[in-house]
Coordinates of C-alpha atoms in Angstrom, one line a residue:
M248 CA 0.2 0.1 0.2
T249 CA 1.4 3.5 -1.0
R250 CA 0.2 7.1 -0.1
N251 CA 0.5 9.7 -2.8
S252 CA -1.1 13.1 -2.2
G253 CA -3.2 11.7 0.5
V254 CA -4.5 8.8 -2.0
T255 CA -4.2 5.2 -0.9
R256 CA -3.3 2.8 -4.0
F257 CA -3.4 -0.8 -3.9
A258 CA -1.6 -2.9 -6.4
V259 CA -2.1 -6.7 -6.7
I260 CA 0.8 -8.6 -7.6
D261 CA -0.1 -11.4 -10.2
G262 CA 2.4 -14.0 -10.6
G263 CA 0.8 -14.9 -13.9
G264 CA -0.1 -18.5 -12.7
T265 CA -3.0 -20.5 -13.6
G266 CA -3.2 -22.4 -10.6
R267 CA -3.5 -26.2 -10.2
S268 CA -4.1 -28.1 -13.5
V269 CA -7.7 -29.7 -14.0
R270 CA -6.1 -33.2 -13.3
D271 CA -4.6 -32.1 -9.8
R272 CA -8.1 -30.9 -9.0
I273 CA -9.7 -34.4 -9.1
A274 CA -9.3 -36.9 -6.5
V275 CA -9.5 -40.4 -7.8
P276 CA -12.0 -42.1 -5.4
E277 CA -11.1 -45.3 -3.3
G278 CA -12.4 -48.4 -4.9
P279 CA -16.0 -49.5 -3.8
C280 CA -16.1 -51.6 -0.7
L281 CA -18.9 -53.9 -1.0
S282 CA -20.9 -55.4 2.0
A283 CA -21.8 -59.0 2.0
P284 CA -25.5 -58.2 0.7
E285 CA -24.1 -55.8 -2.1
L286 CA -21.5 -58.4 -3.1
A287 CA -24.1 -61.1 -3.2
A288 CA -26.4 -58.8 -5.4
D289 CA -23.4 -57.7 -7.8
M290 CA -22.4 -61.4 -8.3
A291 CA -26.0 -62.5 -8.9
E292 CA -26.5 -59.8 -11.4
L293 CA -23.2 -61.0 -13.3
F294 CA -24.4 -64.7 -13.3
A295 CA -27.7 -63.4 -14.7
L296 CA -25.9 -61.7 -17.3
G297 CA -23.7 -64.9 -18.3
L298 CA -26.9 -66.7 -18.3
V299 CA -28.7 -64.3 -20.9
Q300 CA -25.8 -63.2 -22.7
D301 CA -26.9 -65.0 -26.0
L302 CA -30.3 -62.8 -26.0
R303 CA -31.0 -59.5 -27.7
A304 CA -30.7 -56.5 -25.0
E305 CA -34.5 -56.0 -25.6
A306 CA -35.4 -59.7 -25.0
L307 CA -34.6 -59.0 -21.5
L308 CA -37.4 -57.0 -21.0
D309 CA -39.9 -59.6 -22.0
P310 CA -40.8 -61.7 -18.9
H311 CA -41.9 -64.8 -20.8
C312 CA -38.9 -64.9 -22.8
A313 CA -37.2 -68.4 -22.2
V314 CA -33.5 -69.4 -21.8
R315 CA -32.5 -72.9 -22.4
I316 CA -29.2 -74.0 -20.8
D317 CA -29.4 -77.5 -21.9
G318 CA -31.6 -80.2 -23.0
A319 CA -33.2 -80.4 -19.6
T320 CA -32.9 -76.9 -18.0
R321 CA -34.7 -73.7 -18.9
F322 CA -36.0 -70.7 -17.3
T323 CA -38.0 -67.5 -18.1
M324 CA -36.8 -63.7 -17.3
H325 CA -39.6 -63.7 -15.0
E326 CA -38.2 -66.6 -13.0
L327 CA -34.7 -64.9 -13.1
L328 CA -36.1 -61.6 -11.7
C329 CA -37.6 -63.7 -8.8
E330 CA -34.4 -65.3 -8.0
L331 CA -32.9 -61.9 -7.6
R332 CA -35.7 -60.3 -5.8
N333 CA -35.1 -62.9 -3.0
L334 CA -31.7 -61.3 -2.0
S335 CA -31.7 -58.9 0.6
W336 CA -30.1 -56.1 -1.2
F337 CA -33.1 -56.2 -3.6
D338 CA -36.0 -56.1 -1.0
A339 CA -37.3 -52.6 -0.8
G340 CA -38.5 -53.2 2.8
K341 CA -35.2 -53.5 4.2
T342 CA -32.6 -50.9 5.3
L343 CA -29.3 -52.5 5.1
V344 CA -26.0 -51.9 6.7
T345 CA -23.3 -54.2 7.3
T346 CA -21.0 -54.5 10.0
A347 CA -17.6 -55.8 10.1
A348 CA -18.8 -59.7 10.2
G349 CA -21.4 -58.9 7.2
A350 CA -24.4 -59.0 9.6
L351 CA -27.3 -57.1 8.8
S352 CA -28.7 -54.2 10.8
A353 CA -31.1 -51.4 10.4
D354 CA -28.9 -48.3 10.8
A355 CA -28.7 -45.6 8.3
Q356 CA -26.8 -46.4 4.8
H357 CA -24.0 -44.0 3.3
D358 CA -24.8 -42.1 0.7
E359 CA -23.1 -44.0 -1.9
V360 CA -24.4 -47.1 -0.9
C361 CA -27.7 -46.1 -1.1
Q362 CA -27.2 -44.5 -4.5
R363 CA -25.9 -47.7 -6.0
R364 CA -28.8 -49.8 -4.5
A365 CA -31.5 -47.4 -6.1
L366 CA -30.0 -47.3 -9.3
R367 CA -31.3 -51.2 -9.7
C368 CA -34.8 -50.0 -8.6
N369 CA -37.8 -48.3 -9.8
G370 CA -39.2 -45.4 -8.1
E371 CA -41.0 -47.5 -5.4
G372 CA -37.9 -49.2 -4.7
Q373 CA -38.9 -52.4 -6.7
L374 CA -36.5 -54.5 -8.6
T375 CA -38.1 -54.8 -12.1
L376 CA -37.1 -55.9 -15.4
H377 CA -37.2 -52.2 -16.8
S378 CA -35.3 -51.0 -13.9
F379 CA -32.6 -53.7 -13.8
L380 CA -29.4 -53.9 -16.0
R381 CA -29.6 -50.1 -16.6
G382 CA -25.6 -50.1 -16.6
G383 CA -25.7 -47.5 -13.4
V384 CA -27.4 -45.0 -15.4
A385 CA -30.9 -43.4 -14.2
L386 CA -32.4 -43.8 -17.8
R387 CA -35.7 -42.3 -18.0
G388 CA -37.3 -44.9 -20.1
G389 CA -35.7 -47.9 -18.3
G390 CA -33.2 -50.3 -19.7
P391 CA -31.7 -52.2 -21.0
V392 CA -32.7 -50.8 -24.3
L393 CA -29.7 -50.2 -26.6
S394 CA -28.7 -46.6 -27.9
A395 CA -29.3 -45.8 -31.7
L396 CA -25.8 -44.2 -31.3
W397 CA -24.3 -47.6 -30.9
D398 CA -25.9 -48.8 -34.1
S399 CA -25.0 -45.7 -36.0
D400 CA -21.2 -46.1 -34.8
H401 CA -18.9 -46.9 -37.7
V402 CA -15.2 -46.7 -38.5
V403 CA -13.4 -45.2 -41.5
A404 CA -11.3 -46.9 -43.7
R405 CA -8.0 -45.1 -42.4
N406 CA -5.7 -47.6 -40.3
P407 CA -5.4 -45.7 -36.8
N408 CA -2.0 -44.9 -35.5
G409 CA -3.3 -44.1 -31.9
A410 CA -2.4 -40.4 -32.3
D411 CA -2.5 -38.8 -28.8
N412 CA -1.1 -35.4 -29.9
W413 CA -4.5 -33.8 -30.8
P414 CA -4.9 -30.4 -32.8
T415 CA -5.3 -27.0 -30.7
E416 CA -8.4 -25.8 -29.7
G417 CA -8.5 -23.1 -32.7
A418 CA -7.8 -25.6 -34.9
P419 CA -10.2 -26.0 -38.1
M420 CA -12.7 -28.8 -37.8
S421 CA -10.8 -30.5 -40.7
E422 CA -7.9 -31.2 -38.4
W423 CA -10.0 -32.4 -35.8
I424 CA -11.9 -35.0 -38.5
G425 CA -8.4 -36.0 -39.4
W426 CA -7.3 -36.7 -36.0
C427 CA -10.6 -38.7 -35.2
A428 CA -10.0 -40.9 -38.0
E429 CA -6.2 -41.5 -36.9
H430 CA -6.8 -41.7 -33.3
S431 CA -10.4 -43.7 -32.8
R432 CA -11.4 -44.4 -36.3
A433 CA -14.5 -42.1 -36.2
G434 CA -15.6 -40.1 -39.0
L435 CA -18.5 -38.6 -41.1
R436 CA -20.5 -41.2 -42.9
L437 CA -20.8 -40.1 -46.4
P438 CA -24.3 -40.3 -48.0
W439 CA -22.8 -42.4 -50.9
G440 CA -21.1 -44.7 -48.7
P441 CA -21.8 -48.3 -48.1
V442 CA -24.6 -49.3 -45.6
R443 CA -24.2 -51.6 -42.9
A444 CA -26.6 -54.6 -43.3
T445 CA -29.1 -54.7 -40.5
Q446 CA -27.8 -56.6 -37.6
D447 CA -29.3 -57.9 -34.5
P448 CA -26.4 -59.2 -32.3
S449 CA -26.6 -60.7 -28.9
L450 CA -25.3 -59.4 -25.8
C451 CA -22.2 -61.4 -25.9
D452 CA -21.6 -60.4 -29.6
R453 CA -21.8 -56.7 -28.4
A454 CA -19.5 -57.2 -25.6
E455 CA -16.9 -58.9 -27.7
A456 CA -17.4 -56.0 -30.1
L457 CA -16.6 -53.5 -27.3
H458 CA -13.4 -55.3 -26.5
Q459 CA -12.2 -54.1 -30.4
T460 CA -13.6 -50.4 -29.8
Q461 CA -11.7 -47.5 -29.0
P462 CA -13.4 -45.9 -26.0
A463 CA -14.0 -42.7 -27.5
R464 CA -15.0 -43.7 -30.9
P465 CA -18.9 -44.0 -30.3
F466 CA -19.0 -40.5 -28.8
H467 CA -16.8 -38.9 -31.6
N468 CA -19.0 -40.3 -34.2
A469 CA -22.3 -39.0 -32.1
A470 CA -20.6 -35.5 -31.9
L471 CA -19.8 -35.5 -35.8
V472 CA -23.3 -36.4 -36.6
A473 CA -24.6 -33.9 -34.3
L474 CA -22.4 -31.1 -36.0
A475 CA -23.4 -32.2 -39.2
R476 CA -26.9 -32.1 -38.7
G477 CA -26.5 -28.5 -37.2
V478 CA -27.4 -29.2 -33.5
D479 CA -26.8 -25.7 -31.5
V480 CA -24.7 -25.2 -28.6
A481 CA -26.5 -25.0 -25.1
A482 CA -28.4 -21.4 -25.1
G483 CA -26.5 -20.3 -22.1
L484 CA -23.0 -20.5 -23.9
P485 CA -21.5 -17.3 -25.2
G486 CA -21.8 -17.9 -29.1
P487 CA -20.5 -20.1 -31.8
S488 CA -17.5 -17.9 -32.1
L489 CA -16.1 -19.3 -29.0
W490 CA -18.1 -22.5 -28.3
T491 CA -17.2 -24.4 -31.6
G492 CA -16.8 -27.8 -32.7
S493 CA -13.2 -27.5 -32.4
R494 CA -13.5 -26.7 -28.6
L495 CA -15.9 -29.6 -28.1
F496 CA -13.4 -32.0 -29.5
S497 CA -10.4 -30.5 -27.7
L498 CA -12.6 -30.9 -24.3
M499 CA -13.3 -34.7 -25.5
A500 CA -9.7 -35.4 -26.1
E501 CA -8.6 -34.0 -23.0
A502 CA -11.4 -35.8 -21.0
E503 CA -10.3 -39.1 -22.6
A504 CA -6.5 -38.8 -21.7
M505 CA -7.3 -38.1 -18.0
A506 CA -9.9 -40.9 -17.9
R507 CA -7.2 -43.1 -19.2
K508 CA -4.8 -42.0 -16.6
F509 CA -7.2 -42.4 -13.9
A510 CA -8.0 -45.9 -15.0
R511 CA -4.3 -47.0 -14.9
T512 CA -4.0 -45.4 -11.5
Q513 CA -7.0 -47.5 -10.3
A514 CA -5.8 -50.7 -11.9
S515 CA -2.4 -50.3 -10.1
R516 CA -3.7 -49.9 -6.6
P517 CA -2.7 -52.7 -4.4
G518 CA -6.0 -52.5 -2.5
R519 CA -8.5 -53.1 -5.6
M520 CA -11.1 -55.5 -5.2
P521 CA -10.4 -59.0 -6.8
R522 CA -11.8 -59.7 -10.3
P523 CA -15.2 -61.2 -10.5
A524 CA -13.7 -64.5 -11.8
V525 CA -11.5 -64.9 -8.8
T526 CA -14.6 -63.8 -6.4
A527 CA -16.8 -66.6 -8.1
A528 CA -13.9 -69.2 -7.8
Q529 CA -13.6 -68.4 -4.2
M530 CA -17.2 -68.8 -3.8
T531 CA -17.4 -72.2 -5.5
V532 CA -14.5 -73.5 -3.1
W533 CA -16.2 -72.0 0.0
L534 CA -19.6 -73.6 -0.7
A535 CA -18.0 -76.8 -1.3
Q536 CA -16.3 -76.4 2.1
E537 CA -12.9 -77.3 0.9
E538 CA -11.4 -74.2 1.9
G539 CA -11.7 -71.3 4.5
R540 CA -11.2 -67.5 4.3
H541 CA -10.3 -65.7 7.4
G542 CA -10.5 -62.2 8.2
R543 CA -12.8 -59.2 7.2
Q544 CA -12.7 -60.1 3.5
G545 CA -13.1 -63.6 4.2
D546 CA -16.4 -63.0 6.4
V547 CA -17.8 -60.9 3.8
Y548 CA -17.1 -63.7 1.0
R549 CA -18.7 -66.4 3.4
V550 CA -22.0 -64.3 4.0
A551 CA -22.3 -63.5 0.4
A552 CA -21.7 -67.2 -0.7
E553 CA -24.4 -68.5 1.9
E554 CA -27.0 -65.9 1.0
L555 CA -26.7 -66.6 -2.6
A556 CA -26.9 -70.4 -1.8
S557 CA -30.0 -69.9 0.5
A558 CA -32.0 -66.9 -1.0
A559 CA -31.3 -67.8 -5.0
P560 CA -30.6 -71.6 -5.0
N561 CA -31.9 -71.7 -8.6
L562 CA -29.9 -69.2 -10.0
L563 CA -26.7 -71.0 -8.7
H564 CA -28.4 -74.3 -10.0
W565 CA -28.6 -72.6 -13.7
V566 CA -25.1 -71.3 -13.3
S567 CA -23.7 -74.7 -12.6
R568 CA -25.7 -76.1 -15.4
A569 CA -24.3 -73.7 -17.8
N570 CA -20.7 -74.1 -16.7
R571 CA -21.0 -77.7 -17.4
A572 CA -22.7 -77.5 -20.8
R573 CA -20.0 -74.9 -21.8
R574 CA -17.0 -76.0 -19.9
G575 CA -17.6 -79.9 -19.5
P576 CA -17.8 -81.9 -16.5
Q577 CA -17.1 -79.9 -13.2
R578 CA -15.6 -81.1 -10.1
F579 CA -17.8 -79.0 -7.8
D580 CA -21.5 -79.6 -7.3
L581 CA -22.0 -75.9 -7.4
S582 CA -19.7 -74.5 -10.3
L583 CA -19.9 -70.6 -10.3
F584 CA -17.0 -69.9 -12.5
L585 CA -17.0 -66.9 -14.7
P586 CA -17.0 -66.0 -17.5
L587 CA -19.9 -68.1 -18.5
A588 CA -18.9 -68.2 -22.2
G589 CA -17.6 -71.0 -24.6
P590 CA -14.0 -71.3 -25.2
E591 CA -14.1 -69.1 -28.3
R592 CA -14.8 -66.1 -26.0
Q593 CA -12.9 -66.9 -23.1
H594 CA -9.8 -65.3 -24.1
L595 CA -11.4 -61.7 -23.7
N596 CA -9.5 -59.7 -21.1
P597 CA -11.1 -57.4 -18.7
S598 CA -8.1 -55.1 -18.7
D599 CA -9.2 -54.4 -22.3
L600 CA -12.2 -52.5 -21.2
A601 CA -10.7 -50.6 -18.0
P602 CA -11.3 -47.1 -19.4
H603 CA -14.3 -47.5 -21.0
A604 CA -16.7 -46.6 -18.3
I605 CA -14.7 -43.4 -17.2
V606 CA -14.5 -42.3 -21.0
A607 CA -18.0 -43.1 -21.4
G608 CA -19.0 -40.8 -18.4
A609 CA -16.8 -38.0 -19.3
L610 CA -17.8 -37.9 -23.1
A611 CA -21.6 -38.4 -22.7
T612 CA -21.6 -35.5 -19.9
L613 CA -19.6 -33.3 -22.5
L614 CA -22.2 -33.9 -25.1
K615 CA -25.1 -33.2 -23.2
A616 CA -23.8 -30.0 -21.6
V617 CA -22.6 -28.3 -24.7
F618 CA -25.1 -29.2 -27.3
D619 CA -28.7 -27.8 -26.7
T620 CA -30.6 -30.8 -25.5
S621 CA -33.9 -29.1 -24.8
P622 CA -37.3 -31.2 -25.8
R623 CA -37.4 -29.5 -29.3
T624 CA -33.8 -30.9 -30.1
Q625 CA -33.6 -34.2 -31.7
L626 CA -31.1 -35.9 -33.8
Q627 CA -31.4 -38.2 -36.8
A628 CA -28.8 -40.7 -36.0
V629 CA -28.8 -42.6 -39.4
G630 CA -29.7 -41.2 -42.8
E631 CA -32.3 -38.7 -43.8
R632 CA -35.0 -41.3 -42.9
G633 CA -33.5 -42.6 -39.7
P634 CA -35.8 -42.0 -36.4
S635 CA -35.8 -38.6 -34.6
L636 CA -34.2 -39.2 -31.0
A637 CA -33.7 -37.2 -28.2
L638 CA -29.9 -36.5 -28.1
D639 CA -29.5 -36.4 -24.3
D640 CA -31.5 -39.8 -23.8
Q641 CA -29.4 -41.6 -26.6
V642 CA -26.0 -40.3 -25.1
D643 CA -27.0 -41.5 -21.7
R644 CA -28.1 -44.9 -23.1
L645 CA -24.8 -45.2 -25.0
A646 CA -23.1 -44.7 -21.7
S647 CA -25.3 -47.1 -20.1
N648 CA -24.7 -49.8 -22.7
V649 CA -21.0 -49.4 -22.4
A650 CA -21.0 -50.0 -18.6
L651 CA -23.5 -53.0 -19.2
M652 CA -21.5 -54.8 -21.9
R653 CA -18.3 -54.4 -19.1
C654 CA -20.3 -56.9 -17.1
V655 CA -21.8 -59.4 -19.6
T656 CA -18.3 -61.0 -19.9
G657 CA -17.9 -61.0 -16.1
G658 CA -14.9 -58.6 -15.8
F659 CA -16.1 -55.8 -13.8
F660 CA -18.6 -55.4 -10.9
P661 CA -21.7 -53.3 -11.3
A662 CA -20.5 -51.1 -8.4
E663 CA -17.3 -50.4 -10.3
N664 CA -19.4 -49.2 -13.4
I665 CA -21.5 -46.8 -11.3
Q666 CA -18.3 -45.3 -9.6
D667 CA -16.1 -45.1 -12.9
L668 CA -19.3 -43.5 -15.0
R669 CA -19.4 -40.7 -12.0
L670 CA -15.6 -40.1 -12.1
G671 CA -16.1 -39.6 -15.7
Q672 CA -18.8 -37.0 -15.1
A673 CA -16.5 -35.3 -12.6
I674 CA -13.7 -35.0 -15.1
A675 CA -16.2 -33.6 -17.6
L676 CA -17.5 -30.9 -15.0
H677 CA -14.2 -29.9 -14.0
L678 CA -13.0 -29.4 -17.7
L679 CA -16.1 -27.3 -18.2
R680 CA -15.4 -25.2 -15.2
D681 CA -11.8 -24.9 -16.4
R682 CA -13.0 -23.5 -19.8
M683 CA -15.8 -21.3 -18.5
E684 CA -13.6 -19.8 -15.9
R685 CA -11.0 -18.7 -18.3
D686 CA -13.3 -17.1 -20.8
N687 CA -14.2 -14.9 -17.8
R688 CA -17.6 -14.5 -19.4
S689 CA -21.1 -14.7 -18.2
A690 CA -22.3 -18.3 -19.0
G691 CA -24.4 -21.2 -18.2
L692 CA -25.6 -24.5 -19.2
A693 CA -27.6 -27.2 -17.8
F694 CA -28.3 -30.9 -18.2
R695 CA -29.4 -34.1 -16.6
D696 CA -26.8 -36.2 -15.0
L697 CA -26.3 -39.8 -14.9
D698 CA -28.3 -39.9 -11.6
G699 CA -31.0 -38.1 -13.2
R700 CA -30.5 -34.8 -11.4
S701 CA -30.8 -31.3 -13.0
L702 CA -27.5 -29.8 -13.0
Q703 CA -26.6 -26.3 -13.8
V704 CA -23.1 -24.5 -14.2
Q705 CA -23.1 -20.8 -13.9
A706 CA -20.0 -18.8 -14.8
H707 CA -19.6 -15.2 -13.4
P708 CA -17.0 -12.6 -14.7
R709 CA -14.4 -11.1 -12.5
R710 CA -12.4 -7.7 -13.3
F711 CA -9.4 -9.3 -13.7
G712 CA -7.9 -13.1 -13.9
R713 CA -10.3 -15.9 -14.2
G714 CA -14.0 -15.8 -13.7
F715 CA -15.9 -17.7 -11.1
A716 CA -17.9 -20.8 -11.9
E717 CA -20.3 -22.7 -9.4
L718 CA -22.2 -25.7 -9.8
R719 CA -25.9 -26.2 -8.9
C720 CA -28.4 -29.2 -8.6
D721 CA -31.9 -28.2 -9.1
G722 CA -30.9 -24.5 -8.4
T723 CA -29.3 -25.1 -5.2
P724 CA -25.2 -24.7 -4.8
I725 CA -23.4 -28.0 -4.4
A726 CA -19.8 -28.9 -4.3
W727 CA -17.8 -29.9 -7.4
P728 CA -17.5 -33.7 -7.5
Q729 CA -14.3 -35.3 -6.6
E730 CA -12.7 -32.2 -5.6
A731 CA -9.4 -32.7 -4.4
C732 CA -8.2 -30.3 -1.5
H733 CA -5.3 -28.0 -2.1
P734 CA -2.0 -29.4 -0.9
A735 CA -0.9 -26.1 0.8
A736 CA -2.2 -22.9 1.9
H737 CA -2.3 -19.8 -0.7
L738 CA 0.1 -16.7 -0.2
T739 CA -1.3 -13.5 -1.4
A740 CA 0.8 -10.5 -1.6
V741 CA -0.7 -7.0 -1.6
S742 CA 1.5 -3.8 -1.8

């Protein structure tokens, strides 16, 4: 502070820094810690998906649809649903908390646990064929209907080179289209190009295809279709001169890179959950009473295995028959081994799909936030005569489908899908926050998040430096998700 002719002047010393990077602002959550009831429910869902993997996704909504395991064993979707409803986790009348030994109590649930449970049920807390298998997304029309964006996904002829150095945010769209072709093999479908024959693949076919799909490609194709069809940016964003297709693809590229990094971090953690195939093998041995497990985790496995055997015996019987039909004679009476696939698909490695759910959560959120998703906005995904589709609903379904297919081959727990999708959503929100604060302009956007909530991001300008952005849920300010604590206190100099 200086005094000149009786006037007090303040000068702010600005070091020119931009603060922490977006990546450093996001805390990667610890892996989900499942109680015995939730572990039993997650394993039951994986067993159910293994049993119905040869069906189309839409067939899962038909309660009379029959699944034949072998010449003597069959069940319907209604019978499968009844087995799942017998589990305590899916009982709407129970409030569950698990003690260290896996026993049930009637205390209040943690918010995340309640969220994971609610995402499997309808508004009345009941498990139904329409609420089940939604892939961890609160779909408005129920699941597991496939997204039309999945069917319109295609590859360009150019061979990918895995280009990670993406163009600048101000680069023309022609450069971004070329980068997409090299990075993910996404591209615009020309009107005179070949039309793919109508296919009706099974869940397992879709899951196998996902193993060969670059995580961002379906979302790159969706963004290119939306831009080609002239979909406007969100009404609250400051004009097309700033929020261009190039900026959207720059955000998508940065989000994908961060999602891949966080997926590698999760996979390398020493305390990561064992894979479902390992858990299924351990439950098989436990139920055969050939080997016990000790300690906290052993108690959870024991209680979960016992609940499956007592509450859903038919489900375990069907899984055992399926293992015998596809793997040959089994040593154990209850053979719960995963994956429930033939030899031609047992080579699929779960690590192939490690980043897919995080990428899907991030890119789906960016598309919903940046594009105008008001009810009047419809998107024709395939050709001029294709169906008119709500963009936000189809993007949500695409993310849901990706998560669901990760479970079909038994590589990931449903709880992991829910967490990974929300981590991707947090990445997208922090990237949007960073861009809107850097612009230092009044701006706003609104969209429906993966939990069905109405989120708004409001940016307010400041007289110097960066603006300020806040996150609201249904109009009420909330904290930014997965925000990491600052490592040290700030020092501000004023002279």
